[in-house]
CSV table of C-alpha atoms in Angstrom, one decimal:
chain,number,residue,atom,x,y,z
A,1,UNK,CA,-24.2,4.0,-11.5
A,2,UNK,CA,-22.0,4.2,-8.3
A,3,UNK,CA,-18.9,3.2,-10.2
A,4,UNK,CA,-19.6,5.6,-13.1
A,5,UNK,CA,-19.9,8.5,-10.6
A,6,UNK,CA,-16.7,7.4,-8.9
A,7,UNK,CA,-14.8,7.3,-12.2
A,8,UNK,CA,-16.1,10.7,-13.0
A,9,UNK,CA,-14.8,12.0,-9.7
A,10,UNK,CA,-11.4,10.4,-10.4
A,11,UNK,CA,-11.3,11.9,-13.9
A,12,UNK,CA,-12.1,15.3,-12.5
A,13,UNK,CA,-9.5,15.0,-9.8
A,14,UNK,CA,-6.8,14.0,-12.3
A,15,UNK,CA,-7.5,17.2,-14.2
A,16,UNK,CA,-6.6,19.2,-11.1
A,17,UNK,CA,-3.4,17.3,-10.3
A,18,UNK,CA,-0.2,17.8,-12.1
A,19,UNK,CA,3.3,16.5,-11.9
A,20,UNK,CA,4.8,20.0,-11.7
A,21,UNK,CA,2.6,21.3,-9.0
A,22,UNK,CA,5.4,22.4,-6.7
A,23,UNK,CA,7.9,23.5,-9.4
A,24,UNK,CA,7.6,27.2,-8.4
A,25,UNK,CA,6.3,27.0,-4.8
A,26,UNK,CA,8.7,24.4,-3.5
A,27,UNK,CA,11.2,23.5,-6.2
A,28,UNK,CA,13.2,21.1,-4.0
A,29,UNK,CA,10.2,19.2,-2.7
A,30,UNK,CA,10.7,16.0,-4.7
A,31,UNK,CA,14.4,15.9,-4.1
A,32,UNK,CA,13.9,16.3,-0.4
A,33,UNK,CA,11.3,13.5,-0.3
A,34,UNK,CA,13.5,11.2,-2.3
A,35,UNK,CA,16.5,11.8,-0.1
A,36,UNK,CA,14.4,11.1,3.0
A,37,UNK,CA,13.0,7.9,1.6
A,38,UNK,CA,16.3,6.6,0.4
A,39,UNK,CA,17.9,7.1,3.8
A,40,UNK,CA,15.0,5.3,5.5
A,41,UNK,CA,15.2,2.3,3.2
A,42,UNK,CA,19.0,2.2,3.6
A,43,UNK,CA,18.4,2.0,7.4
A,44,UNK,CA,15.7,-0.6,7.1
A,45,UNK,CA,15.1,-2.3,3.8
A,46,UNK,CA,11.6,-3.4,4.9
A,47,UNK,CA,10.6,0.2,5.0
A,48,UNK,CA,10.2,0.2,1.2
A,49,UNK,CA,7.3,-2.2,1.5
A,50,UNK,CA,5.8,-0.4,4.4
A,51,UNK,CA,5.7,3.0,2.6
A,52,UNK,CA,4.0,1.5,-0.4
A,53,UNK,CA,1.5,-0.1,1.8
A,54,UNK,CA,0.9,3.1,3.7
A,55,UNK,CA,-0.1,4.8,0.5
A,56,UNK,CA,-2.5,2.0,-0.3
A,57,UNK,CA,-4.1,2.1,3.1
A,58,UNK,CA,-4.5,5.8,2.9
A,59,UNK,CA,-6.1,5.9,-0.6
A,60,UNK,CA,-8.7,3.1,0.2
A,61,UNK,CA,-10.2,5.2,3.0
A,62,UNK,CA,-11.7,8.6,2.0
A,63,UNK,CA,-9.3,8.7,-1.0
A,64,UNK,CA,-5.6,9.8,-1.0
A,65,UNK,CA,-5.9,12.5,1.7
A,66,UNK,CA,-3.5,11.5,4.4
A,67,UNK,CA,-6.3,10.7,6.7
A,68,UNK,CA,-4.4,7.6,7.9
A,69,UNK,CA,-1.7,9.8,9.5
A,70,UNK,CA,-4.0,11.6,11.9
A,71,UNK,CA,-3.7,10.7,15.6
A,72,UNK,CA,-6.8,10.2,17.8
A,73,UNK,CA,-8.2,13.3,19.5
A,74,UNK,CA,-11.3,14.0,21.5
A,75,UNK,CA,-13.0,15.0,18.2
A,76,UNK,CA,-11.3,12.6,15.8
A,77,UNK,CA,-11.3,8.9,15.9
A,78,UNK,CA,-8.3,8.1,13.7
A,79,UNK,CA,-7.6,5.2,11.4
A,80,UNK,CA,-4.3,4.1,12.9
A,81,UNK,CA,-6.1,1.9,15.5
A,82,UNK,CA,-8.5,0.3,13.0
A,83,UNK,CA,-8.2,-3.5,12.7
A,84,UNK,CA,-6.4,-3.6,9.3
A,85,UNK,CA,-3.9,-0.9,10.5
A,86,UNK,CA,-3.2,-1.5,14.2
A,87,UNK,CA,0.2,-3.1,14.8
A,88,UNK,CA,0.5,-3.5,11.1
A,89,UNK,CA,0.9,-0.2,9.1
A,90,UNK,CA,4.3,1.4,9.5
A,91,UNK,CA,6.4,4.3,8.2
A,92,UNK,CA,4.6,7.1,9.9
A,93,UNK,CA,7.8,8.5,11.4
A,94,UNK,CA,9.4,8.6,8.0
A,95,UNK,CA,6.6,10.7,6.6
A,96,UNK,CA,6.8,13.0,9.7
A,97,UNK,CA,10.5,13.5,9.3
A,98,UNK,CA,10.2,14.4,5.6
A,99,UNK,CA,7.3,16.7,6.4
A,100,UNK,CA,9.4,18.5,9.0
A,101,UNK,CA,12.2,19.1,6.5
A,102,UNK,CA,9.7,20.5,3.9
A,103,UNK,CA,8.1,22.8,6.5
A,104,UNK,CA,11.5,24.3,7.1
A,105,UNK,CA,12.0,24.9,3.3
A,106,UNK,CA,8.5,25.8,2.2
A,107,UNK,CA,6.1,26.3,5.1
A,108,UNK,CA,2.5,25.3,4.4
A,109,UNK,CA,3.1,24.3,0.8
A,110,UNK,CA,3.6,20.5,0.5
A,111,UNK,CA,0.7,18.3,1.7
A,112,UNK,CA,1.1,15.2,3.7
A,113,UNK,CA,-1.0,13.4,1.1
A,114,UNK,CA,1.4,14.2,-1.6
A,115,UNK,CA,4.4,13.2,0.5
A,116,UNK,CA,2.8,9.8,1.1
A,117,UNK,CA,2.2,9.4,-2.7
A,118,UNK,CA,5.7,10.4,-3.7
A,119,UNK,CA,7.2,8.3,-0.9
A,120,UNK,CA,5.6,5.2,-2.3
A,121,UNK,CA,7.1,5.8,-5.7
A,122,UNK,CA,10.5,6.6,-4.2
A,123,UNK,CA,10.3,3.5,-2.0
A,124,UNK,CA,9.8,1.3,-5.1
A,125,UNK,CA,12.7,2.9,-6.8
A,126,UNK,CA,14.9,2.4,-3.8
A,127,UNK,CA,14.6,-1.4,-4.1
A,128,UNK,CA,15.0,-1.4,-7.9
A,129,UNK,CA,11.2,-1.5,-8.5
A,130,UNK,CA,9.2,0.3,-11.1
A,131,UNK,CA,9.0,4.1,-11.2
A,132,UNK,CA,6.2,6.4,-12.4
A,133,UNK,CA,5.3,10.1,-12.6
A,134,UNK,CA,3.3,11.1,-9.5
A,135,UNK,CA,0.4,13.6,-10.0
A,136,UNK,CA,0.6,16.3,-7.3
A,137,UNK,CA,-1.7,18.8,-5.7
A,138,UNK,CA,-3.6,16.7,-3.2
A,139,UNK,CA,-4.7,18.4,0.0
A,140,UNK,CA,-5.0,16.9,3.5
A,141,UNK,CA,-8.2,15.8,5.1
A,142,UNK,CA,-9.4,17.5,8.3
A,143,UNK,CA,-10.9,14.2,9.6
A,144,UNK,CA,-10.5,10.4,9.4
A,145,UNK,CA,-12.7,7.4,9.3
A,146,UNK,CA,-12.0,4.4,11.4
A,147,UNK,CA,-15.3,2.9,10.2
A,148,UNK,CA,-14.1,3.3,6.6
A,149,UNK,CA,-10.8,1.6,7.4
A,150,UNK,CA,-12.7,-1.3,9.0
A,151,UNK,CA,-15.0,-1.7,6.0
A,152,UNK,CA,-13.1,-0.7,2.9
A,153,UNK,CA,-9.6,-2.2,3.3
A,154,UNK,CA,-9.0,-5.7,2.0
A,155,UNK,CA,-8.6,-8.4,4.6
A,156,UNK,CA,-5.9,-11.1,4.6
A,157,UNK,CA,-8.6,-13.8,4.5
A,158,UNK,CA,-10.8,-12.2,1.8
A,159,UNK,CA,-12.0,-14.5,-1.0
A,160,UNK,CA,-11.3,-13.5,-4.6
A,161,UNK,CA,-14.8,-12.2,-5.3
A,162,UNK,CA,-14.7,-10.0,-2.2
A,163,UNK,CA,-11.2,-8.6,-3.2
A,164,UNK,CA,-12.5,-7.9,-6.8
A,165,UNK,CA,-15.5,-6.1,-5.3
A,166,UNK,CA,-13.4,-4.0,-2.9
A,167,UNK,CA,-11.1,-2.8,-5.7
A,168,UNK,CA,-13.9,-2.2,-8.2
A,169,UNK,CA,-15.6,0.1,-5.7
A,170,UNK,CA,-12.4,2.2,-5.8
A,171,UNK,CA,-12.4,2.3,-9.6
A,172,UNK,CA,-9.6,-0.3,-9.9
A,173,UNK,CA,-9.9,-3.4,-12.1
A,174,UNK,CA,-9.0,-7.0,-11.3
A,175,UNK,CA,-5.8,-6.5,-13.3
A,176,UNK,CA,-5.0,-3.5,-11.2
A,177,UNK,CA,-5.6,-5.6,-8.1
A,178,UNK,CA,-3.3,-8.4,-9.1
A,179,UNK,CA,-0.6,-5.9,-10.1
A,180,UNK,CA,-0.8,-4.0,-6.9
A,181,UNK,CA,-0.8,-7.3,-4.9
A,182,UNK,CA,2.6,-7.8,-6.5
A,183,UNK,CA,4.0,-5.4,-4.1
A,184,UNK,CA,4.1,-8.4,-1.8
A,185,UNK,CA,7.2,-9.4,-3.6
A,186,UNK,CA,8.9,-7.4,-0.7
A,187,UNK,CA,8.0,-6.9,2.9
A,188,UNK,CA,6.9,-9.2,5.7
A,189,UNK,CA,3.7,-10.3,7.4
A,190,UNK,CA,2.8,-11.1,11.0
A,191,UNK,CA,2.2,-14.7,12.1
A,192,UNK,CA,-1.3,-13.7,13.2
A,193,UNK,CA,-2.2,-13.0,9.5
A,194,UNK,CA,-1.1,-16.3,8.1
A,195,UNK,CA,-1.4,-18.8,11.0
A,196,UNK,CA,-4.8,-20.1,9.8
A,197,UNK,CA,-3.4,-20.8,6.3
A,198,UNK,CA,-0.2,-22.7,7.3
A,199,UNK,CA,-2.1,-24.9,9.8
A,200,UNK,CA,-5.2,-25.8,7.8
A,201,UNK,CA,-3.5,-28.5,5.7
A,202,UNK,CA,-5.5,-27.3,2.7
A,203,UNK,CA,-4.8,-28.4,-0.8
A,204,UNK,CA,-4.0,-24.8,-1.8
A,205,UNK,CA,-0.7,-24.7,0.1
A,206,UNK,CA,2.6,-26.4,-0.5
A,207,UNK,CA,3.3,-28.8,2.4
A,208,UNK,CA,7.0,-28.0,2.6
A,209,UNK,CA,6.3,-24.3,2.5
A,210,UNK,CA,3.7,-24.6,5.3
A,211,UNK,CA,6.2,-26.6,7.4
A,212,UNK,CA,8.9,-24.0,7.0
A,213,UNK,CA,6.6,-21.1,8.0
A,214,UNK,CA,5.3,-23.0,11.0
A,215,UNK,CA,8.9,-22.8,12.4
A,216,UNK,CA,8.4,-19.2,13.4
A,217,UNK,CA,4.6,-19.2,13.8
A,218,UNK,CA,3.2,-21.4,16.7
A,219,UNK,CA,-0.2,-22.8,16.2
A,220,UNK,CA,-1.7,-21.3,19.3
A,221,UNK,CA,-2.3,-17.5,19.4
A,222,UNK,CA,-0.1,-15.7,21.8
A,223,UNK,CA,3.4,-14.2,21.9
A,224,UNK,CA,4.1,-15.5,18.4
A,225,UNK,CA,1.4,-13.3,16.9
A,226,UNK,CA,4.0,-10.6,15.9
A,227,UNK,CA,6.6,-13.0,14.6
A,228,UNK,CA,7.5,-12.0,11.1
A,229,UNK,CA,7.9,-13.9,7.9
A,230,UNK,CA,8.8,-12.6,4.4
A,231,UNK,CA,5.9,-12.5,2.0
A,232,UNK,CA,8.3,-13.8,-0.7
A,233,UNK,CA,10.4,-16.6,0.8
A,234,UNK,CA,12.8,-16.8,-2.2
A,235,UNK,CA,13.8,-13.1,-2.9
A,236,UNK,CA,12.3,-11.2,0.0
A,237,UNK,CA,14.3,-8.0,-0.6
A,238,UNK,CA,14.1,-7.7,-4.3
A,239,UNK,CA,11.2,-6.1,-6.2
A,240,UNK,CA,10.7,-8.8,-8.9
A,241,UNK,CA,8.0,-11.0,-10.2
A,242,UNK,CA,8.9,-14.0,-8.1
A,243,UNK,CA,5.7,-13.4,-6.0
A,244,UNK,CA,3.6,-14.7,-8.9
A,245,UNK,CA,5.8,-17.7,-9.3
A,246,UNK,CA,5.3,-18.5,-5.6
A,247,UNK,CA,1.5,-18.3,-6.1
A,248,UNK,CA,1.7,-20.8,-9.0
A,249,UNK,CA,3.6,-23.1,-6.6
A,250,UNK,CA,1.0,-22.7,-3.9
A,251,UNK,CA,3.5,-20.7,-1.8
A,252,UNK,CA,1.5,-17.5,-1.2
A,253,UNK,CA,1.9,-16.6,2.4
A,254,UNK,CA,-1.5,-14.9,2.9
A,255,UNK,CA,-4.8,-16.4,1.9
A,256,UNK,CA,-5.6,-13.2,0.1
A,257,UNK,CA,-2.4,-13.8,-2.0
A,258,UNK,CA,-3.1,-17.4,-2.9
A,259,UNK,CA,-6.7,-16.8,-4.0
A,260,UNK,CA,-5.3,-14.8,-6.9
A,261,UNK,CA,-4.2,-18.2,-8.3
A,262,UNK,CA,-6.7,-20.7,-7.2
A,263,UNK,CA,-8.7,-21.7,-10.3
A,264,UNK,CA,-10.4,-18.3,-10.6
A,265,UNK,CA,-10.7,-15.4,-13.0
A,266,UNK,CA,-7.2,-13.9,-12.1
A,267,UNK,CA,-5.2,-17.1,-12.8
A,268,UNK,CA,-4.3,-16.0,-16.3
A,269,UNK,CA,-3.0,-12.6,-15.0
A,270,UNK,CA,-0.8,-14.3,-12.4
A,271,UNK,CA,0.6,-16.6,-15.1
A,272,UNK,CA,1.3,-13.7,-17.4
A,273,UNK,CA,3.2,-11.7,-14.7
A,274,UNK,CA,5.1,-14.8,-13.6
A,275,UNK,CA,6.5,-15.1,-17.2
A,276,UNK,CA,6.8,-11.4,-18.1
A,277,UNK,CA,8.4,-9.1,-15.5
A,278,UNK,CA,8.1,-6.2,-17.9
A,279,UNK,CA,4.4,-6.5,-18.1
A,280,UNK,CA,4.1,-6.7,-14.3
A,281,UNK,CA,6.4,-3.6,-13.7
A,282,UNK,CA,4.5,-1.6,-16.3
A,283,UNK,CA,1.1,-2.6,-14.9
A,284,UNK,CA,2.2,-2.0,-11.3
A,285,UNK,CA,3.3,1.6,-12.1
A,286,UNK,CA,0.0,2.3,-14.0
A,287,UNK,CA,-2.1,0.9,-11.2
A,288,UNK,CA,-0.2,2.9,-8.6
A,289,UNK,CA,-1.0,6.1,-10.6
A,290,UNK,CA,-4.6,5.2,-10.8
A,291,UNK,CA,-4.7,4.3,-7.1
A,292,UNK,CA,-3.0,7.6,-6.2
A,293,UNK,CA,-5.8,9.5,-8.1
A,294,UNK,CA,-8.6,8.1,-6.0
A,295,UNK,CA,-10.8,11.0,-4.7
A,296,UNK,CA,-8.1,13.4,-3.8
A,297,UNK,CA,-8.9,16.7,-2.1
A,298,UNK,CA,-7.9,19.6,-4.4
A,299,UNK,CA,-8.2,23.4,-4.7
A,300,UNK,CA,-9.8,24.8,-1.6
A,301,UNK,CA,-10.8,21.4,-0.2
A,302,UNK,CA,-9.2,20.2,3.0
A,303,UNK,CA,-6.0,21.9,4.1
A,304,UNK,CA,-2.2,21.6,4.0
A,305,UNK,CA,-1.4,20.3,7.5
A,306,UNK,CA,1.6,21.8,9.3
A,307,UNK,CA,2.2,18.5,10.9
A,308,UNK,CA,0.9,15.3,9.5
A,309,UNK,CA,-0.5,13.8,12.7
A,310,UNK,CA,-3.0,16.7,13.5
A,311,UNK,CA,-5.2,19.1,11.7
A,312,UNK,CA,-4.0,22.7,11.7
A,313,UNK,CA,-6.5,24.0,14.4
A,314,UNK,CA,-4.9,21.5,16.8
A,315,UNK,CA,-1.3,21.5,15.5
C-alpha cells in the first residue's frame, strides 16, 4: 500500500514536470548549468562523481527538493552534518556558483533542486557517461531532515536485502539500484568507509586487491580515515562498466558494492552489465530519471530559493 501510494505521487509529479520548463522564463538556464559543470569537472575530475552523488543524497531524503543544500540555522537542522553526508558529500560550492550566475540572468526562476538534477546529468556527460532528458519544474524545500538523512540513505556496510528495501521504499527496483550503483565506476571513497572490508580477510575480497588498498588505509582508525582510494582501481576516471567486472573479481571497494555480486538476487544483473555496457548506460540513464522524479515539490509548493544554502526568509 505504501509503495503504491508513493508510485502514485511520483506519477503525479512527473505530469507536472517538463523538459522545457524554463524555455520562456530562463532560456539560457541549461546552457549556463552545463558550462558551470564542465568547468568544475575540468578543474577536478572527481567532481563529476561528487555531483552525481549529491543528487542521489538529495532525492533520497524528502525527495528531490534541494534540502541537502541548506545550512544549519537556529530553526533548521540541516542534512549536511548527517552521518552519511558529513565529510563525504561534496560539490555544494559548484551548485552555489551556478545558482549565482542564474540569479544574475533570471532572478527567482531556476530552483536549486533543478540545478542539482541537471548538474548530475551534465557531470555524467562531462566524463563521457550516459546522458538523459531531465524533467524540470522542481521547487525547493523550506526545511531539511537530518533524521531522514540518517535513516533513509544507504550505508556502506548495508547487506543486500537492506539495500533493496531502501530503494524499494523510494519506488526504485533492484535493477535501478544496481544501475545507479554503477556510478561508482568513477569517484573515490574514504578509508573509513572501506577499512573493515580490506582487513577482514573475508572470502568475498580478492587478497591482492585488499593488500593494495591497505597501503593507503591503516588498520587503526585515526589520521588515515580521510585517505582516498578510487572506487574503480582499473579505470577510475572513466565512466564505463568496469565497476561490474571488478565486482565479479571480488574487487568491490565498499561492502555495499560487493554485496551486489555475492551469490544473491542481483548477481545476474551485475553479470549482464559487465558484458553489455550499452545495457548499463541505458539503464543508468533511465534510473537517474526515475530517481530525479522522487517526490518533487511543484506548483505552489516550497519556493525557489534566492541562494541555495538558506530559505528565502533568511537569505
